Coordinates of C-alpha atoms in Angstrom, one line a residue:
Chain A
X1 CA 108.9 102.9 74.8
X2 CA 109.4 105.5 77.1
X3 CA 108.1 108.2 75.1
X4 CA 104.9 106.3 74.8
X5 CA 104.6 106.0 78.5
X6 CA 105.5 109.8 78.9
X7 CA 102.5 110.5 76.5
X8 CA 100.2 108.4 79.3
X9 CA 100.4 110.9 82.1
X10 CA 99.2 114.3 81.9
X11 CA 100.7 117.3 84.3
X12 CA 98.4 119.9 85.3
X13 CA 95.2 117.4 84.5
X14 CA 92.8 117.2 87.7
X15 CA 93.9 114.2 88.4
X16 CA 96.8 114.1 90.3
X17 CA 100.3 112.7 88.4
X18 CA 100.4 109.9 91.1
X19 CA 96.6 108.8 90.8
X20 CA 97.5 108.5 87.1
X21 CA 100.7 106.8 87.3
X22 CA 98.6 104.3 89.8
X23 CA 95.8 103.7 87.3
X24 CA 98.3 102.9 84.4
X25 CA 100.2 100.5 86.9
X26 CA 96.9 99.0 88.2
X27 CA 95.9 98.3 84.7
X28 CA 99.2 96.5 83.5
X29 CA 98.8 94.4 86.7
X30 CA 95.7 93.6 86.1
X31 CA 95.9 92.8 82.3
X32 CA 99.0 90.4 83.0
X33 CA 101.5 93.1 81.8
X34 CA 103.3 92.9 84.9
X35 CA 102.3 89.0 85.4
X36 CA 102.3 87.6 88.9
X37 CA 105.6 87.2 91.0
X38 CA 107.4 89.4 88.3
X39 CA 109.4 92.1 89.8
X40 CA 107.9 95.4 89.1
X41 CA 110.2 98.3 87.6
X42 CA 112.3 99.7 90.7
X43 CA 111.4 103.8 91.7
X44 CA 114.4 104.7 89.6
X45 CA 113.2 102.8 86.5
X46 CA 109.6 104.4 86.6
X47 CA 110.7 107.9 87.3
X48 CA 112.9 107.8 84.4
X49 CA 110.1 105.8 82.3
X50 CA 107.3 108.5 83.2
X51 CA 109.3 111.5 83.8
X52 CA 107.8 111.7 87.2
X53 CA 109.5 112.6 90.9
X54 CA 110.3 109.9 93.2
X55 CA 107.8 111.0 95.8
X56 CA 105.1 110.5 92.7
X57 CA 106.4 106.9 92.1
X58 CA 106.3 106.1 95.9
X59 CA 102.7 107.8 96.3
X60 CA 101.8 105.3 93.6
X61 CA 103.3 102.0 95.0
X62 CA 102.2 102.8 98.3
X63 CA 98.8 102.7 97.4
X64 CA 99.2 100.1 95.3
X65 CA 100.6 98.0 97.9
X66 CA 97.7 99.0 99.9
X67 CA 95.7 97.5 97.9
X68 CA 97.4 94.4 97.7
X69 CA 98.3 94.3 94.0
X70 CA 102.2 94.6 95.3
X71 CA 104.0 93.8 97.9
X72 CA 107.8 94.8 99.1
X73 CA 110.4 92.1 99.8
X74 CA 113.0 94.2 102.1
X75 CA 116.4 94.8 99.8
X76 CA 114.8 92.5 96.7
X77 CA 112.3 95.0 95.3
X78 CA 108.7 95.2 94.4
X79 CA 107.0 92.4 93.0
X80 CA 103.5 91.7 91.7
X81 CA 101.1 89.6 94.1
X82 CA 99.3 86.5 92.8
X83 CA 95.5 86.9 92.7
X84 CA 94.2 85.6 95.7
X85 CA 91.6 82.9 96.0
X86 CA 88.9 83.4 98.3
X87 CA 86.0 81.9 100.4
X88 CA 82.8 83.6 100.9
X89 CA 81.9 83.0 104.7
X90 CA 78.3 84.6 104.5
X91 CA 77.1 81.2 105.1
X92 CA 78.9 78.2 106.8
X93 CA 80.5 75.9 104.3
X94 CA 83.5 73.6 104.2
X95 CA 86.9 74.6 102.3
X96 CA 86.3 71.8 99.7
X97 CA 82.8 72.6 99.1
X98 CA 83.2 76.6 98.7
X99 CA 86.1 76.3 96.7
X100 CA 85.2 73.5 94.4
X101 CA 82.0 75.2 93.2
X102 CA 84.2 78.0 92.0
X103 CA 86.2 75.5 90.1
X104 CA 89.2 74.8 92.2
X105 CA 90.7 71.6 93.0
X106 CA 90.8 70.6 96.7
X107 CA 93.4 68.0 98.1
X108 CA 94.1 67.8 101.7
X109 CA 97.3 66.3 102.8
X110 CA 96.1 64.4 106.4
X111 CA 99.5 65.0 108.5
X112 CA 98.2 63.7 111.5
X113 CA 94.7 61.8 112.8
X114 CA 95.2 60.5 116.3
X115 CA 92.8 59.9 119.4
X116 CA 93.8 62.1 122.2
X117 CA 92.4 63.5 125.8
X118 CA 91.1 66.4 125.4
X119 CA 93.2 69.5 126.9
X120 CA 91.5 72.2 128.9
X121 CA 90.6 74.7 126.3
X122 CA 89.4 72.1 124.0
X123 CA 87.7 70.3 126.3
X124 CA 86.0 73.9 127.6
X125 CA 85.2 74.9 123.7
X126 CA 83.8 71.3 122.8
X127 CA 81.7 71.6 126.3
X128 CA 83.2 68.0 127.3
X129 CA 85.3 67.1 130.2
X130 CA 89.1 67.7 130.3
X131 CA 90.9 64.3 129.4
X132 CA 87.7 62.8 127.4
X133 CA 88.7 61.6 124.2
X134 CA 89.1 63.5 120.9
X135 CA 90.0 63.2 117.7
X136 CA 93.0 65.5 116.9
X137 CA 93.2 66.3 112.9
X138 CA 95.8 67.8 111.1
X139 CA 95.5 68.8 107.5
X140 CA 97.2 70.7 105.0
X141 CA 94.7 71.9 102.3
X142 CA 96.0 72.4 98.7
X143 CA 94.5 74.3 96.4
X144 CA 95.1 73.7 92.7
X145 CA 98.3 71.8 94.4
X146 CA 99.6 74.5 96.4
X147 CA 99.2 74.5 100.2
X148 CA 96.8 77.5 101.2
X149 CA 96.1 76.6 104.6
X150 CA 96.9 74.5 108.1
X151 CA 93.9 73.5 109.5
X152 CA 94.0 72.0 113.4
X153 CA 90.8 70.1 114.1
X154 CA 89.5 68.4 117.3
X155 CA 85.8 66.4 117.4
X156 CA 84.8 64.5 120.5
X157 CA 84.5 61.1 120.4
X158 CA 82.3 58.7 119.4
X159 CA 81.2 61.1 116.8
X160 CA 85.0 61.5 115.8
X161 CA 85.3 57.1 116.1
X162 CA 83.2 57.5 112.7
X163 CA 85.4 60.0 110.7
X164 CA 88.2 57.5 111.2
X165 CA 88.0 55.7 108.1
X166 CA 86.3 58.6 106.2
X167 CA 88.0 59.7 103.4
X168 CA 89.5 62.9 104.5
X169 CA 91.8 63.2 101.5
X170 CA 89.2 64.6 99.2
X171 CA 86.3 65.1 101.4
X172 CA 85.5 68.0 103.9
X173 CA 84.8 67.1 107.4
X174 CA 81.5 69.1 107.4
X175 CA 80.1 67.0 104.7
X176 CA 81.3 63.6 106.2
X177 CA 79.3 64.6 109.5
X178 CA 76.3 65.4 107.7
X179 CA 76.2 62.6 105.0
X180 CA 77.9 59.8 106.6
X181 CA 77.6 60.5 110.5
X182 CA 73.8 62.0 110.1
X183 CA 75.0 65.0 112.2
X184 CA 73.4 68.1 110.3
X185 CA 75.3 71.2 111.0
X186 CA 73.6 74.6 112.9
X187 CA 76.0 77.6 113.5
X188 CA 79.7 78.2 113.6
X189 CA 81.2 81.1 115.7
X190 CA 84.6 82.4 114.0
X191 CA 87.3 84.5 115.4
X192 CA 89.8 86.2 112.7
X193 CA 93.0 88.0 113.0
X194 CA 96.4 88.0 111.6
X195 CA 99.7 86.7 113.0
X196 CA 103.1 85.9 111.4
X197 CA 104.2 82.4 110.5
X198 CA 106.0 80.1 113.0
X199 CA 108.3 77.0 112.2
X200 CA 105.3 74.8 111.8
X201 CA 103.7 77.0 109.6
X202 CA 106.5 77.9 107.1
X203 CA 107.3 74.2 106.5
X204 CA 103.3 73.3 105.8
X205 CA 102.3 76.1 103.7
X206 CA 105.5 76.6 101.9
X207 CA 106.1 80.4 103.1
X208 CA 108.8 82.2 104.5
X209 CA 109.1 82.6 108.1
X210 CA 107.9 86.0 109.2
X211 CA 105.0 85.8 106.5
X212 CA 101.3 87.1 107.2
X213 CA 98.9 84.4 108.2
X214 CA 95.1 84.7 108.4
X215 CA 94.2 82.7 111.3
X216 CA 90.7 81.6 112.2
X217 CA 89.3 80.2 115.3
X218 CA 86.1 77.9 114.0
X219 CA 83.6 76.2 116.7
X220 CA 81.0 74.8 114.5
X221 CA 77.7 73.6 116.2
X222 CA 75.2 70.5 115.5
X223 CA 71.6 72.0 114.4
X224 CA 71.1 71.4 118.2
X225 CA 73.0 74.0 119.0
X226 CA 75.8 71.6 120.6
X227 CA 79.6 72.2 119.8
X228 CA 81.1 69.8 117.5
X229 CA 84.1 70.5 116.0
X230 CA 87.0 72.8 116.8
X231 CA 89.4 74.4 114.9
X232 CA 92.5 76.2 114.2
X233 CA 92.5 77.4 110.5
X234 CA 95.7 79.1 109.2
X235 CA 95.5 80.7 105.5
X236 CA 98.6 82.0 103.4
X237 CA 98.0 86.1 103.7
X238 CA 99.2 86.4 100.4
X239 CA 96.7 83.5 98.7
X240 CA 94.0 83.7 100.5
X241 CA 90.9 86.0 101.6
X242 CA 87.6 85.7 103.8
X243 CA 85.1 87.5 101.8
X244 CA 81.5 88.3 103.5
X245 CA 78.6 89.8 103.3
X246 CA 76.8 91.8 106.3
X247 CA 73.6 93.4 106.8
X248 CA 72.7 96.5 108.8
X249 CA 70.4 95.8 111.9
X250 CA 67.8 98.1 112.1
X251 CA 67.3 99.3 115.4
X252 CA 64.2 100.5 117.3
X253 CA 65.2 104.0 116.8
Chain B
X1 CA 108.4 76.7 144.1
X2 CA 110.1 74.4 141.8
X3 CA 109.3 71.1 143.6
X4 CA 105.6 72.7 144.1
X5 CA 105.7 73.3 140.1
X6 CA 107.1 69.6 139.8
X7 CA 104.2 68.2 141.7
X8 CA 101.8 69.5 139.1
X9 CA 103.0 67.4 136.4
X10 CA 102.1 63.8 136.4
X11 CA 104.3 61.3 134.1
X12 CA 102.4 58.6 133.2
X13 CA 99.0 59.9 133.4
X14 CA 96.4 59.5 130.7
X15 CA 97.2 63.3 129.8
X16 CA 100.4 63.7 128.0
X17 CA 103.1 66.0 130.1
X18 CA 103.0 68.3 127.0
X19 CA 99.0 68.7 127.5
X20 CA 99.5 69.3 131.1
X21 CA 102.4 72.0 130.8
X22 CA 100.2 73.4 128.4
X23 CA 97.1 73.6 130.5
X24 CA 99.1 74.8 133.3
X25 CA 101.0 77.6 131.7
X26 CA 97.7 78.9 129.8
X27 CA 95.9 78.9 133.1
X28 CA 98.9 81.5 134.6
X29 CA 98.6 83.5 131.6
X30 CA 94.7 84.1 132.2
X31 CA 95.4 84.5 135.6
X32 CA 97.4 87.0 135.6
X33 CA 100.6 85.1 136.7
X34 CA 102.3 85.9 133.4
X35 CA 100.7 89.5 132.6
X36 CA 100.4 90.6 129.2
X37 CA 104.0 91.5 127.5
X38 CA 105.8 90.1 130.3
X39 CA 108.7 87.7 129.1
X40 CA 108.3 83.6 129.8
X41 CA 110.3 81.9 131.4
X42 CA 112.7 80.2 128.9
X43 CA 112.6 76.6 127.6
X44 CA 115.8 76.0 129.9
X45 CA 114.0 77.3 132.9
X46 CA 110.8 75.7 132.0
X47 CA 112.6 72.3 131.7
X48 CA 114.2 72.8 134.9
X49 CA 111.1 74.1 136.7
X50 CA 108.8 71.4 135.5
X51 CA 111.4 68.6 135.3
X52 CA 110.4 68.1 131.6
X53 CA 112.5 67.9 128.5
X54 CA 113.2 70.3 125.7
X55 CA 110.3 68.6 123.5
X56 CA 107.9 68.6 125.9
X57 CA 108.1 72.3 126.4
X58 CA 108.5 73.2 122.8
X59 CA 105.3 71.6 122.0
X60 CA 103.6 73.3 124.9
X61 CA 105.0 76.6 123.8
X62 CA 103.9 75.7 120.4
X63 CA 100.5 75.1 120.9
X64 CA 100.2 78.1 123.0
X65 CA 101.4 80.4 120.3
X66 CA 99.0 78.6 118.2
X67 CA 96.3 79.8 120.3
X68 CA 97.1 83.4 120.1
X69 CA 98.5 83.5 123.7
X70 CA 102.2 84.2 123.5
X71 CA 104.3 85.1 120.8
X72 CA 107.9 85.0 120.1
X73 CA 110.4 87.8 119.5
X74 CA 113.5 86.4 117.2
X75 CA 116.4 86.6 120.1
X76 CA 114.3 88.2 122.5
X77 CA 112.3 85.1 123.8
X78 CA 108.6 84.3 124.2
X79 CA 106.1 87.1 125.5
X80 CA 102.5 87.0 126.8
X81 CA 99.9 88.6 124.2
X82 CA 97.8 90.9 125.8
X83 CA 94.1 90.2 125.3
X84 CA 92.5 91.2 122.0
X85 CA 89.6 93.6 121.5
X86 CA 87.2 92.3 118.9
X87 CA 84.4 93.7 116.9
X88 CA 81.5 91.4 116.1
X89 CA 81.0 91.6 112.1
X90 CA 77.8 89.3 112.1
X91 CA 75.4 92.9 111.7
X92 CA 77.2 95.6 110.0
X93 CA 78.2 98.7 112.8
X94 CA 80.4 101.5 112.8
X95 CA 83.9 100.6 115.1
X96 CA 82.8 103.3 117.6
X97 CA 79.1 101.7 117.9
X98 CA 80.3 98.1 118.0
X99 CA 83.2 99.0 120.7
X100 CA 81.7 101.7 122.9
X101 CA 78.7 99.1 123.6
X102 CA 81.4 97.0 125.3
X103 CA 82.8 99.7 127.3
X104 CA 85.7 101.2 125.2
X105 CA 86.6 104.3 124.7
X106 CA 87.2 105.2 120.7
X107 CA 88.9 108.3 119.3
X108 CA 89.7 109.4 116.0
X109 CA 92.8 110.9 114.9
X110 CA 91.4 112.6 111.6
X111 CA 95.0 112.6 109.6
X112 CA 93.4 113.9 106.6
X113 CA 90.2 115.0 104.8
X114 CA 90.2 116.1 101.5
X115 CA 88.3 116.4 97.9
X116 CA 89.9 114.6 95.3
X117 CA 89.2 113.1 92.2
X118 CA 88.3 109.2 92.4
X119 CA 91.0 107.0 90.9
X120 CA 90.3 104.3 88.7
X121 CA 89.5 101.7 91.4
X122 CA 87.6 103.7 94.1
X123 CA 85.5 105.1 90.7
X124 CA 84.7 101.4 89.8
X125 CA 83.9 100.5 93.7
X126 CA 81.5 103.7 94.3
X127 CA 80.1 102.9 90.7
X128 CA 81.1 106.6 89.5
X129 CA 83.2 108.0 86.5
X130 CA 86.8 108.3 87.0
X131 CA 88.0 111.6 87.9
X132 CA 84.5 112.6 89.8
X133 CA 84.8 114.0 93.2
X134 CA 85.4 112.0 96.1
X135 CA 86.1 112.4 99.8
X136 CA 89.5 110.9 100.7
X137 CA 89.6 110.2 104.6
X138 CA 92.4 108.8 106.2
X139 CA 92.0 108.4 110.5
X140 CA 93.6 106.2 113.0
X141 CA 91.1 104.9 115.0
X142 CA 92.5 104.6 119.3
X143 CA 91.1 102.2 121.1
X144 CA 91.3 103.4 124.9
X145 CA 94.0 106.0 124.0
X146 CA 96.1 103.2 121.7
X147 CA 95.9 103.1 118.2
X148 CA 94.1 99.9 116.9
X149 CA 93.7 100.7 113.3
X150 CA 94.2 102.8 110.0
X151 CA 91.5 103.4 108.2
X152 CA 91.1 105.0 104.8
X153 CA 87.6 105.9 103.7
X154 CA 86.3 107.2 100.2
X155 CA 83.0 109.0 99.6
X156 CA 81.4 110.4 96.7
X157 CA 80.3 114.1 96.7
X158 CA 77.7 115.5 97.2
X159 CA 77.1 113.3 100.0
X160 CA 80.8 113.7 101.2
X161 CA 80.3 117.4 101.4
X162 CA 77.4 116.9 104.2
X163 CA 80.3 115.1 106.4
X164 CA 82.7 118.1 105.8
X165 CA 82.0 119.6 109.2
X166 CA 80.7 116.6 111.1
X167 CA 82.4 115.8 114.3
X168 CA 84.5 112.8 113.0
X169 CA 86.5 112.9 116.1
X170 CA 84.3 111.0 118.1
X171 CA 81.7 109.9 115.7
X172 CA 81.4 106.8 113.1
X173 CA 80.9 107.6 109.6
X174 CA 77.5 105.4 109.7
X175 CA 76.1 107.1 112.4
X176 CA 77.0 110.6 110.7
X177 CA 75.7 109.2 107.1
X178 CA 72.5 107.8 108.7
X179 CA 71.6 110.3 110.9
X180 CA 72.9 113.5 109.8
X181 CA 72.4 112.7 106.0
X182 CA 69.4 110.8 106.3
X183 CA 70.9 107.8 104.3
X184 CA 70.2 104.8 105.9
X185 CA 72.8 102.0 105.0
X186 CA 71.9 98.5 103.7
X187 CA 74.8 96.0 103.6
X188 CA 78.3 96.0 103.0
X189 CA 80.6 93.2 101.2
X190 CA 83.9 92.6 102.8
X191 CA 87.3 91.3 102.2
X192 CA 89.5 89.9 105.1
X193 CA 93.3 89.3 104.5
X194 CA 96.6 89.4 106.4
X195 CA 99.8 91.5 105.5
X196 CA 102.9 92.7 107.1
X197 CA 103.0 96.5 108.1
X198 CA 104.4 99.0 105.6
X199 CA 106.3 102.2 107.0
X200 CA 103.1 104.3 107.1
X201 CA 101.2 101.4 109.3
X202 CA 104.3 101.2 111.3
X203 CA 103.9 104.8 111.9
X204 CA 100.4 105.4 112.6
X205 CA 99.8 102.2 114.3
X206 CA 103.1 102.5 116.7
X207 CA 104.0 98.7 115.4
X208 CA 107.4 97.4 114.0
X209 CA 107.9 96.8 110.6
X210 CA 106.6 93.2 109.4
X211 CA 104.5 93.1 112.2
X212 CA 101.5 91.2 111.4
X213 CA 98.0 93.3 109.9
X214 CA 94.4 92.2 109.2
X215 CA 93.1 93.7 106.4
X216 CA 89.6 94.6 105.6
X217 CA 88.4 95.8 102.3
X218 CA 84.6 96.9 102.8
X219 CA 81.9 98.8 100.3
X220 CA 79.0 99.8 102.1
X221 CA 75.5 100.0 100.5
X222 CA 73.0 102.3 101.2
X223 CA 69.7 100.9 101.7
X224 CA 68.6 100.9 98.3
X225 CA 71.6 99.1 97.4
X226 CA 74.0 102.2 96.2
X227 CA 77.6 101.7 96.8
X228 CA 78.3 105.1 99.2
X229 CA 81.5 104.1 101.4
X230 CA 84.7 102.3 100.3
X231 CA 87.4 101.7 102.5
X232 CA 90.4 99.6 103.4
X233 CA 90.7 99.0 107.2
X234 CA 94.1 97.7 108.6
X235 CA 93.7 96.4 112.0
X236 CA 96.9 95.5 114.5
X237 CA 96.9 91.8 114.5
X238 CA 98.1 91.8 117.6
X239 CA 95.2 93.6 119.5
X240 CA 92.4 93.0 117.4
X241 CA 90.0 90.3 116.3
X242 CA 87.1 90.4 113.8
X243 CA 84.3 88.1 115.2
X244 CA 81.1 86.6 113.7
X245 CA 78.6 83.8 113.2
X246 CA 78.0 82.4 110.2
X247 CA 74.7 79.8 109.5
X248 CA 74.9 76.7 107.9
X249 CA 72.4 77.0 104.6
X250 CA 70.1 74.0 103.8
X251 CA 70.4 72.7 100.5
X252 CA 67.6 71.2 98.6
X253 CA 69.0 67.8 99.9

């Protein structure tokens, strides 16, 4: 096994050793030789198996970590990331709508649905008066039975009153708004950043405190341009990606 | 001071106490009473100042944390986030191009510019043969003198040979490609997720190990649809947002 491994790296080749090692390890991750969540061989073991220096191993592992294929847990070792689910956000779609077209099963755990007075921030975003009634919805979204996001949603009454008895467990708010409430959607503004999991996210998403979380603030407008749905979406960083395509805009020049 | 604060929260009002407290604290953050990076009053101090229960204070702080206005450091307290810079990615723009139009000064620290054989992944994305020559560029981008992102870029030769003597310190690769290399850009595919800072990111971005990082994988194509620029961009989660607008695509129905 060791001698076979050694044969696969060629010292003095135009491709540096660490690149060869990286490509070999990446291949083993992608073909399932090292399955998701399994522990990678230690630096020491990799040095011995491939007859290369520690600096070569570190450079290869560092690059694979940057690609998102492996991750380190301090004091425990290096582990294989699981393949990330992704949602294409080039056009505006609800989560279930986007994901079920790719063969995923989506179920929502509705933690809370209540009518509350809008706080200053929600009121400002939804262009209503502070204290006006809004529905506050708190859902965990499960992708193939595993929690992938926590979503906090505010929708102004009276529109929200029509959502009250809708099936929020299996249906997207977007589709309910369009199909049941006859409110066609227009555009949404998104802000995307990265935060760490707090207590609530830790519990809702079953991740460790301090795990990376992709945070989306999304304000969805109806076809007439009125804001009707304000949300914070928190996605597990280890399980999910947003993808999009953007085009270069030609300037006059 | 305390009695004045107490007057501002109204028990028994239609707006719950925690919402009133949250709105008041948010106002103080946004008007600079609590400046960026300052420590917020402790839970105990807030309870005493406003005559409210610990659960009310916790709920208000929890919501402000979810909005990204404050963050906790374990064992040290709660701090005010600084306002985040953002880049609108609805259309494809280089970082300097996007940010300088908003009045930011952008400087790049070029850590490395070297010609290397493409590894398997870079070759696959750029649609070239493994081992073909590419330029590997490693830059830290400074926004108003502070590091905001680490960018790893691969560009195939011979195109990259024309970048070798370009001014990468103040100019975007995108503008150099278009203006100096007469290579108009077309579209880019982006994948966005959240990761934790490793050693290299800690050092390059001057953040703590385990800080949240917004990670972008971007493949930029020329106007003819050929991939010409593959990148990993790592943005400080505490300092930066991506923003975009997406439109609902009308289905036939």
